[in-house]
Coordinates of C-alpha atoms in Angstrom, one line a residue:
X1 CA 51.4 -39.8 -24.7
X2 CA 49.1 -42.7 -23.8
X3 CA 45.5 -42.6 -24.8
X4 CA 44.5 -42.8 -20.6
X5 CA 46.6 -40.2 -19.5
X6 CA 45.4 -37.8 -22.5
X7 CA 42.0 -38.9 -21.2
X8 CA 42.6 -37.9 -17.4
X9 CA 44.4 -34.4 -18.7
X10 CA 41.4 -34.3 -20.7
X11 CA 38.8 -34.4 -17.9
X12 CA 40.8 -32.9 -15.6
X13 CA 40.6 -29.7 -18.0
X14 CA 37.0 -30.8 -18.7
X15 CA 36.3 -30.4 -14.8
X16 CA 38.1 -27.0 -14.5
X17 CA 36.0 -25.5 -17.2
X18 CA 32.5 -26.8 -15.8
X19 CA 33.3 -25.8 -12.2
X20 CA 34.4 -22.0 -13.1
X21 CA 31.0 -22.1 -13.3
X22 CA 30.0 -22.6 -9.8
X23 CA 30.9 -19.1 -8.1
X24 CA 29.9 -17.3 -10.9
X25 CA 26.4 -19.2 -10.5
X26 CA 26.8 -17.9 -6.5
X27 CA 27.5 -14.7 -7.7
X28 CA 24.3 -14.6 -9.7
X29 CA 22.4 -16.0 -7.3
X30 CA 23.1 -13.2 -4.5
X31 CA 22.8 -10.9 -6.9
X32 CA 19.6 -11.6 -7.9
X33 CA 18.6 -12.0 -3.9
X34 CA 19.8 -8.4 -3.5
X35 CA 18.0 -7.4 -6.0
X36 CA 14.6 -8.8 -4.5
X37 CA 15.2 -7.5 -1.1
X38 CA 16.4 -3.9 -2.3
X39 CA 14.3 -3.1 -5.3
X40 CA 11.0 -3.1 -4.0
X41 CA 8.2 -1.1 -6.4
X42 CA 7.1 1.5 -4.0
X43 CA 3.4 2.7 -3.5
X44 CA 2.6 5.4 -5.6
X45 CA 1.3 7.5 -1.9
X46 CA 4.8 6.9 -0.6
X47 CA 6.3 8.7 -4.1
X48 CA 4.1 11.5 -4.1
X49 CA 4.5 12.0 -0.2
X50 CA 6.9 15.0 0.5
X51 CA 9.2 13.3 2.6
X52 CA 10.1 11.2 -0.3
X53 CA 11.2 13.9 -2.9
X54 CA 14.9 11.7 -3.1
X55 CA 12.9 8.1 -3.8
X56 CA 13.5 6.6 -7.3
X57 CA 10.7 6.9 -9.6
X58 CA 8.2 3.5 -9.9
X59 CA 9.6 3.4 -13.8
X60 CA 13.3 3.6 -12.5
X61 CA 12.4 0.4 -10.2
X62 CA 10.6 -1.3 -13.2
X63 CA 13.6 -0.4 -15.5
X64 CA 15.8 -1.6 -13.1
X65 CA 14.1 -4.8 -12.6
X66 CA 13.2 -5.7 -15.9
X67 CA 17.0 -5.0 -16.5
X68 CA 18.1 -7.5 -14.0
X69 CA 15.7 -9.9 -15.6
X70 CA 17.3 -9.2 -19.2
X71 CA 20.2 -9.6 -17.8
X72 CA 19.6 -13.0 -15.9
X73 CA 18.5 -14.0 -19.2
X74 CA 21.4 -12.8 -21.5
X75 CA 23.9 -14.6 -18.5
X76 CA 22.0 -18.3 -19.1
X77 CA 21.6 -18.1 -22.7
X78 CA 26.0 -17.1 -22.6
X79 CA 26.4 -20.2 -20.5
X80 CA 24.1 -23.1 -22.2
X81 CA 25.9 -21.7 -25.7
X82 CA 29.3 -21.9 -23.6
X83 CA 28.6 -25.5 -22.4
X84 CA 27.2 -26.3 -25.8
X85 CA 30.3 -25.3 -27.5
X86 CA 32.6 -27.0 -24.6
X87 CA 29.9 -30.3 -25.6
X88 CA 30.5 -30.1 -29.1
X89 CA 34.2 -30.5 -28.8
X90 CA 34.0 -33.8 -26.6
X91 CA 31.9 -35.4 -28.8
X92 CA 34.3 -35.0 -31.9
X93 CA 36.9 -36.1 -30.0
X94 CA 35.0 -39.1 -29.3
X95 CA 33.8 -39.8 -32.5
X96 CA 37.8 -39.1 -33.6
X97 CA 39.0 -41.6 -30.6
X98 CA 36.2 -44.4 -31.3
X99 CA 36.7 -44.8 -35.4
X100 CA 40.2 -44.9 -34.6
X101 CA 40.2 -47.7 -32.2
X102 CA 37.7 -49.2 -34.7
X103 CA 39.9 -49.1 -37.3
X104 CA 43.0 -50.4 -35.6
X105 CA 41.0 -53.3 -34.3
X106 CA 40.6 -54.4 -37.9
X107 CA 44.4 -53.9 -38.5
X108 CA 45.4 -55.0 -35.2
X109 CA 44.3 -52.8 -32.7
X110 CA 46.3 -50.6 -30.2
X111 CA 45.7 -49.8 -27.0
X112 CA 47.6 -46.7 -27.0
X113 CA 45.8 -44.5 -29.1
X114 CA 46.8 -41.1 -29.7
X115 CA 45.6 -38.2 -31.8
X116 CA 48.8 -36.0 -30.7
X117 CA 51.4 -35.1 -33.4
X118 CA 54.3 -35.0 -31.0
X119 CA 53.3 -38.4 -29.5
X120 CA 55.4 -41.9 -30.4
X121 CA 52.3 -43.3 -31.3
X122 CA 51.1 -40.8 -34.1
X123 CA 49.9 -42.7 -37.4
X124 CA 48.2 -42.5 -40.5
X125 CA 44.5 -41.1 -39.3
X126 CA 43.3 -39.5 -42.8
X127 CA 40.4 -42.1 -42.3
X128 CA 38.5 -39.8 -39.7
X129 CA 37.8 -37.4 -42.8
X130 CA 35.4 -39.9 -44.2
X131 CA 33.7 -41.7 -40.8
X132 CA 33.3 -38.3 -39.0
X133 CA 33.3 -35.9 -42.0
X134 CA 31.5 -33.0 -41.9
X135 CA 30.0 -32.2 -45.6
X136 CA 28.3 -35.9 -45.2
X137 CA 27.8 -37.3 -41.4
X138 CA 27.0 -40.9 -41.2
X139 CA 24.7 -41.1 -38.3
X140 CA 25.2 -44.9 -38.4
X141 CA 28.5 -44.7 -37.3
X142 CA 28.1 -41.9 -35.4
X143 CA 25.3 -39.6 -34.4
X144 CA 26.5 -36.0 -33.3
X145 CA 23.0 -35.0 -32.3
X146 CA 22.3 -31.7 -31.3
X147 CA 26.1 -30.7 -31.5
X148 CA 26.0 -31.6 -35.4
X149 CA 25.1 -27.6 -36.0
X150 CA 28.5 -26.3 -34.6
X151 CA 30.4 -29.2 -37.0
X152 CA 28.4 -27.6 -39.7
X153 CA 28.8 -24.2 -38.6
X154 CA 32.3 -24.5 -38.6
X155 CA 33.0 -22.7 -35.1
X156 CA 35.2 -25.7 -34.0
X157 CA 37.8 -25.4 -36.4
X158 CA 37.7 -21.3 -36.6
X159 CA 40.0 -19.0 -34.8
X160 CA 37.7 -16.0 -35.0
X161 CA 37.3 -15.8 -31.4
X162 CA 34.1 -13.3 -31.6
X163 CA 32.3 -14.9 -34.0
X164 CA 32.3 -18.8 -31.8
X165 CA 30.4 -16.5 -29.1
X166 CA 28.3 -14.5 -31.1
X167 CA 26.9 -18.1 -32.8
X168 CA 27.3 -19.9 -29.1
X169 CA 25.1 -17.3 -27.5
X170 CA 22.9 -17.1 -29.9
X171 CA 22.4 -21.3 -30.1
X172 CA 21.7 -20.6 -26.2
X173 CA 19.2 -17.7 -26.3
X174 CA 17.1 -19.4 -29.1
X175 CA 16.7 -22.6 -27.9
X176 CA 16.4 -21.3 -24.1
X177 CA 13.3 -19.3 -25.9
X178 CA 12.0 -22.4 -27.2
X179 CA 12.5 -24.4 -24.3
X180 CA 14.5 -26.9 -26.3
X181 CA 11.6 -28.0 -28.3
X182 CA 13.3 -27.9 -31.7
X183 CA 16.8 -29.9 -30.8
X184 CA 17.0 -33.3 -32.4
X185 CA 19.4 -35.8 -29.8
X186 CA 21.0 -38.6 -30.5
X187 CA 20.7 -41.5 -28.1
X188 CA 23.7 -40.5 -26.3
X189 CA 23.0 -39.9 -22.5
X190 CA 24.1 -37.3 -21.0
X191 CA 23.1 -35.3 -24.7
X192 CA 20.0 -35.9 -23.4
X193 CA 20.7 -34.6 -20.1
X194 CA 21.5 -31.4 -21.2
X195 CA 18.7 -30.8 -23.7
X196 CA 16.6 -31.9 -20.1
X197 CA 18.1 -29.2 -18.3
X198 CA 17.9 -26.7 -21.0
X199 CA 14.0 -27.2 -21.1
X200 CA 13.8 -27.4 -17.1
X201 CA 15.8 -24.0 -17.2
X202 CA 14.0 -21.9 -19.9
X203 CA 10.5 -23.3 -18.2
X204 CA 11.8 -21.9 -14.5
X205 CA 13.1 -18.6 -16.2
X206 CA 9.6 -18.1 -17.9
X207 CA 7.9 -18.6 -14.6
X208 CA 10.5 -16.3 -13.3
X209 CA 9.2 -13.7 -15.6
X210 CA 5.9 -14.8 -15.7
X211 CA 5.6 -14.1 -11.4
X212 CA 7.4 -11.0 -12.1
X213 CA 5.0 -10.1 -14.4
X214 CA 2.2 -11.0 -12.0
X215 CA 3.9 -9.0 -9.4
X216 CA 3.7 -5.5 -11.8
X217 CA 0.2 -6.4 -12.8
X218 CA -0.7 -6.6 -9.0
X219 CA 1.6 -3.4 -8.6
X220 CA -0.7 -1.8 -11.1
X221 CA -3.4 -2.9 -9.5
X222 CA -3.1 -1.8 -6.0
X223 CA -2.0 1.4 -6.9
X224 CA -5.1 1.4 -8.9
X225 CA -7.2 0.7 -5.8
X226 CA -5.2 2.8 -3.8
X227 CA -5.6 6.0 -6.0
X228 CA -9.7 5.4 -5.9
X229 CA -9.4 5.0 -2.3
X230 CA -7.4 8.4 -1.8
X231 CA -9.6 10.1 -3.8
X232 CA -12.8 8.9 -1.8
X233 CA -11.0 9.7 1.5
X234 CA -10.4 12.8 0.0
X235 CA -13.9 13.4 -1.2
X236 CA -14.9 12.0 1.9
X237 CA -12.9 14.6 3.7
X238 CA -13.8 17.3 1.7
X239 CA -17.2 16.5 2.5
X240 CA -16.8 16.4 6.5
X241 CA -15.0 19.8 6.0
X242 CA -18.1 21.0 4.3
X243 CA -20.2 19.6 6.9
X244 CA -18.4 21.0 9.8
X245 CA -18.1 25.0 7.8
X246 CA -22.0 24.5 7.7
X247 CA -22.1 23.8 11.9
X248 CA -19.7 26.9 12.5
X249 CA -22.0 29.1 10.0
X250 CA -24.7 27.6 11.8
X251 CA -23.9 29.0 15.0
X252 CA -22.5 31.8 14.3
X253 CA -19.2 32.0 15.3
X254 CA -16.4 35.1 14.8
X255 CA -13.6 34.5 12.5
X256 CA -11.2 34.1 15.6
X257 CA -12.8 30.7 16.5
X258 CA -13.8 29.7 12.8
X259 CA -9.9 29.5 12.5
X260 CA -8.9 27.7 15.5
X261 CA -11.5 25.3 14.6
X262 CA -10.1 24.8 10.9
X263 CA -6.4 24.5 11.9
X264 CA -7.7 22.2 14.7
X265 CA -9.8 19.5 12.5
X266 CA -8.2 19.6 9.2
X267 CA -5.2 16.9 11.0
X268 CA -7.9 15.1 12.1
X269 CA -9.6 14.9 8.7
X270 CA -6.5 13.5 7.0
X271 CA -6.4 10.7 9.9
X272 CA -7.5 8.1 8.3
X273 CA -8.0 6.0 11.9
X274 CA -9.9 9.0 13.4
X275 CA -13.7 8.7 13.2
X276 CA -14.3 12.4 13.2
X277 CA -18.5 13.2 13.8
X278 CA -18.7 15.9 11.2
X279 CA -22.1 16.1 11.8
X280 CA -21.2 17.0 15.6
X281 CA -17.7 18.3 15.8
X282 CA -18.3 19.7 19.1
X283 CA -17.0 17.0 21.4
X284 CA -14.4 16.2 19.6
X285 CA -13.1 19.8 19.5
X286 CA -10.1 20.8 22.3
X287 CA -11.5 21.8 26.0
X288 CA -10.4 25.5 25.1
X289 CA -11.8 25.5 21.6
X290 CA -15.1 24.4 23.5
X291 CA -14.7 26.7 26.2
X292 CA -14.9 29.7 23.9
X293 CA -17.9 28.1 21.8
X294 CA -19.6 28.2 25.2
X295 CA -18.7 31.6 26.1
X296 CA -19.2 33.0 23.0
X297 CA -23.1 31.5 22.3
X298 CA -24.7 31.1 25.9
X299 CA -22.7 34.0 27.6
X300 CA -25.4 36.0 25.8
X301 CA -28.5 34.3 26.5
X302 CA -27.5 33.4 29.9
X303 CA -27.5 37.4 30.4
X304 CA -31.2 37.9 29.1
X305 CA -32.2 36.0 32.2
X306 CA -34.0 38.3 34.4
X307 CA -32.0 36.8 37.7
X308 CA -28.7 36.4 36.6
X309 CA -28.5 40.0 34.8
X310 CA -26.7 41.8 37.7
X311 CA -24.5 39.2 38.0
X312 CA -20.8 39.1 37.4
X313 CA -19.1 38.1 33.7
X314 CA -16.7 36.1 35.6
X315 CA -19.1 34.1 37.6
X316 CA -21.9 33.6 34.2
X317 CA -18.9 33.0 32.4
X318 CA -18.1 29.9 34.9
X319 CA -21.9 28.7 35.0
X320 CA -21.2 28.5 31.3
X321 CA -18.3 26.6 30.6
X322 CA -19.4 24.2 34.0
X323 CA -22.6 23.3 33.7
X324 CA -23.8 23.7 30.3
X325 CA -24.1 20.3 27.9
X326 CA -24.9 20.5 24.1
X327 CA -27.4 18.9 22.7
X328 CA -29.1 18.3 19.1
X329 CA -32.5 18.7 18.3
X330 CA -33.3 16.9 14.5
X331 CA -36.0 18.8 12.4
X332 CA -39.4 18.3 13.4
X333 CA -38.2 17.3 17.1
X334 CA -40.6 19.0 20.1
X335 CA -38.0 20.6 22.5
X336 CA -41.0 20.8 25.4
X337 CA -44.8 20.1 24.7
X338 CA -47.3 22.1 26.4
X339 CA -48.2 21.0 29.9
X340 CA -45.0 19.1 30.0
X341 CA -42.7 19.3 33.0
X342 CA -39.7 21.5 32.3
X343 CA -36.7 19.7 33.3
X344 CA -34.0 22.2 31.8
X345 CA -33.1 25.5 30.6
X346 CA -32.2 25.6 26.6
X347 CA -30.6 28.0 24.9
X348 CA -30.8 27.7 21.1
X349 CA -27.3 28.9 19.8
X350 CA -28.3 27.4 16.1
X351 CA -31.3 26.6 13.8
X352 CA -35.1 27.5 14.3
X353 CA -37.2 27.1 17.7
X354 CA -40.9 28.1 17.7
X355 CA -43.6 28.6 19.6
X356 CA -47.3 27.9 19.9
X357 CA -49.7 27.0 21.9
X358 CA -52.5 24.3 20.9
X359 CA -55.5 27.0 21.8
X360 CA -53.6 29.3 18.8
X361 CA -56.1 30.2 15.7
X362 CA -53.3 29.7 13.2
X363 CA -53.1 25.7 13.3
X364 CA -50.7 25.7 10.0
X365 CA -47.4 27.2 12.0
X366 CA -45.9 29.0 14.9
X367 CA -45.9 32.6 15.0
X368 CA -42.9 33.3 17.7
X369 CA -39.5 31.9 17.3
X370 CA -37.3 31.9 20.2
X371 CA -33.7 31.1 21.7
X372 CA -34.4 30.8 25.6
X373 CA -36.3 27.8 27.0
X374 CA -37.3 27.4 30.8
X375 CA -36.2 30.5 32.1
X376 CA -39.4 29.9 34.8
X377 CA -37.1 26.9 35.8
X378 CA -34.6 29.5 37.5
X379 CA -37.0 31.0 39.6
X380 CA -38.9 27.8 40.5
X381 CA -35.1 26.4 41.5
X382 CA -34.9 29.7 43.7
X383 CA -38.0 28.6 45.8
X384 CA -38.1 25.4 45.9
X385 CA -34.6 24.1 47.4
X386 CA -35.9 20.0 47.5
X387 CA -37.2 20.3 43.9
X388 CA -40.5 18.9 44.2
X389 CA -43.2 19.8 41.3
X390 CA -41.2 21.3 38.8
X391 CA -43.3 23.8 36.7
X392 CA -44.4 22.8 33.1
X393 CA -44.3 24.6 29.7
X394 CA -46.9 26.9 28.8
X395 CA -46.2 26.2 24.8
X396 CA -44.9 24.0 22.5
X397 CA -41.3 24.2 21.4
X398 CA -41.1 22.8 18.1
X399 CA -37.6 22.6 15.8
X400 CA -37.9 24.2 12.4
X401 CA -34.5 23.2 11.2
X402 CA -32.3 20.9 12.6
X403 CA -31.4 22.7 16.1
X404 CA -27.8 23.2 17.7
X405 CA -28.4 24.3 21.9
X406 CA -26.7 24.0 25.2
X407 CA -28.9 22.7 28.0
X408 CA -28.8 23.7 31.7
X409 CA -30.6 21.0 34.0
X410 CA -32.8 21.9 37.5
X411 CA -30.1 19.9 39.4
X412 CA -27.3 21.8 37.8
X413 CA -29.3 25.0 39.0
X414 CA -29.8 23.9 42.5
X415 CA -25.7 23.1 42.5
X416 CA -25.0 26.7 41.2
X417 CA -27.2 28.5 43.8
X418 CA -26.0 26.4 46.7
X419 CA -22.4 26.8 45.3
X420 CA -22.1 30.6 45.0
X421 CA -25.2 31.8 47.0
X422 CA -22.2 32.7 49.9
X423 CA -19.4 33.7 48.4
X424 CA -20.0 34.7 44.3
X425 CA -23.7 34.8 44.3
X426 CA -23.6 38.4 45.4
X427 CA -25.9 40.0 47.6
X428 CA -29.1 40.3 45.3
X429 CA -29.0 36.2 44.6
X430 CA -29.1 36.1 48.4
X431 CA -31.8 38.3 48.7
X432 CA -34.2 36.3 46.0
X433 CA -33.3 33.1 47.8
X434 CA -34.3 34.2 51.1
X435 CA -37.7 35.6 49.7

């Protein structure tokens, strides 16, 4: 067989083997996509969550990934040993072919050079044992380069299939570790090629792990933030619960409406995106939950008053939930001063009111506490239907405590009384008004 057609078989073969290659790299390479859109490290809220039970654990993700990345690894380190192996061969064959035709050009050479037994052109070659011998390479003549270790190994020449891979892959992984820093190359080109592209590899696979590794660190480090944020918002929330058990003890309410209230805010507690006013829960609260606060505080006081005491449950009942508007008073806070007009009705449903006037001998605190304020307002309302000179306080209110109440306004009044003074006023709120 002629030297050129041993040469085209020869890269034919030589382009089979490289290009195997290429749908095994495609392979990888939608593997490795898959694996970056699917395994995703989960938040640690997300795991704990209870709708989540069937998730993988966050180590089962890091196992997983870290074993892709091994893997990735293990898979380049098999192929740079596979191509160095595949390398190693050429160049003997080269070295075999140029000697030759070196030698035959001293005796003569031939053209049609061949290293086949079976070919017509088969001659005396026992030459190639001393220009490319093993035990003592002549870099002169021929430098083998990085490829001189699997001569000296003796993998080329061994039929022990297991042991060419186990020294391939492990020529691959070590020198992929090392980025190629240690091979010594020949001037051959494409040699240097490959060592090129073994650095270029091992460097992109170490910022491959190194951005992996950044990703885990910031993993670690959100979940990090994320657990001291939970546990504020949970403190936080804790506290508001606090804060609103303090308003219902406060006020006083049964156990009935302390429930409602519980099972009603506790949702909104846990939304994060729900500014809830602990401090004044009261608006926020349902317009039945409020409706029964109402009824249950002022339905009482609204009783005490002299002119609405022979009235009807069902009609104070709808003055209350109507027309009454809570308020806050802060400690310290003057409800009313003395000689000040009285605009409103207040009924104290929570904290400390007292009284005092500024002619009193004891100057150092007030010596009657109260929960009605204004009740001359419903009277004055009674007789004077335009609401001209509205009477003024004959004390000073003055908060103790921070103060919960509902206020009733002289307008509000007026609109009750012209409202109800035909049909659910009943006869005696009739008689006072025509007085």
């Amino acid at each position: 067989m002629s030297t050129s057609k041993i040469e085209n078989i020869g890269k034919f073969l030589h382009a089979v083997v490289v290009l195997q290659y290429v749908p095994r790299i495609f392979r990888i390479y939608r593997l490795w996509k898959i694996v970056n859109e699917t395994i995703i490290l989960p938040k640690k809220s997300t795991i704990v969550d209870a709708s989540y039970k069937n998730l993988i654990p966050p180590k089962s993700f890091l196992v997983m990934k870290a074993g892709f990345n091994l893997l990735l690894y293990l898979v380049a380190s098999h192929a740079l040993g596979a191509f160095w192996y595949f390398f190693s061969i050429k160049r003997e064959t080269t070295c075999w072919y140029k000697l030759a035709c070196e030698h035959d050009i001293i005796n003569g050479c031939s053209k049609d050079i061949s290293l086949d037994c079976g070919a017509e052109g088969f001659g005396n070659y026992t030459f190639l044992n001393d220009f490319c011998s093993i035990e003592n390479p002549n870099t002169t003549l021929f430098n083998f380069g990085i490829f001189e270790d699997a001569r000296q190994s003796g993998i080329l020449s061994s039929m022990d299939f297991p042991r060419k891979i186990m020294f391939c892959f492990w020529w691959g992984l070590r020198n992929l570790s090392s980025l190629g820093q240690n091979l010594q190359t020949s001037t051959y080109y494409w040699e240097n090629c490959f060592t090129v592209l073994i650095s270029i590899f091992g460097l992109l696979l170490f910022l491959y792990f190194i951005g992996n590794l950044q990703v885990y660190m910031q993993w670690e480090a959100s979940n990090e933030l994320e657990e001291i944020k939970s546990k504020w918002l949970k403190k936080k929330e804790q506290e508001k619960f606090c804060t609103i058990e303090s308003w219902i003890n406060t006020i006083g309410l049964p156990e009935k409406l302390k429930r409602m209230i519980t099972d009603y805010v506790t949702p909104k507690l846990k939304d994060q995106n729900n500014d809830f006013d602990a401090e004044n829960p009261f608006p926020h609260l349902s317009e039945e939950i409020r409706r029964q606060i109402k009824i249950n505080l002022c339905l009482p006081l609204l009783q005490k008053v002299p002119k609405f005491q022979n009235e009807s449950e069902e009609l104070l009942s709808k003055i209350t939930y109507e027309y009454l508007k809570q308020v806050q008073y802060n400690q310290n806070d003057f409800i009313v001063r003395e000689k000040h007009r009285l605009d409103a009705m207040i009924f104290v449903v929570g904290g400390i009111v007292c009284t005092c006037s500024s002619n009193h001998a004891d100057k150092t605190g007030c010596p009657e506490k109260c929960d009605l304020i204004g009740e001359s307002l419903v009277e004055w309302v009674l007789e004077s239907p335009k609401q001209s000179n509205p009477p003024s306080s004959e004390k000073n209110f003055k908060c103790l405590t921070k103060v919960e109440a509902f206020r009733l306004t002289a307008r509000d009044l007026n609109d009750i009384f012209q409202l109800h003074q035909s049909k659910e006023c009943g006869p005696y709120l009739r008689r006072i008004q025509s007085l």
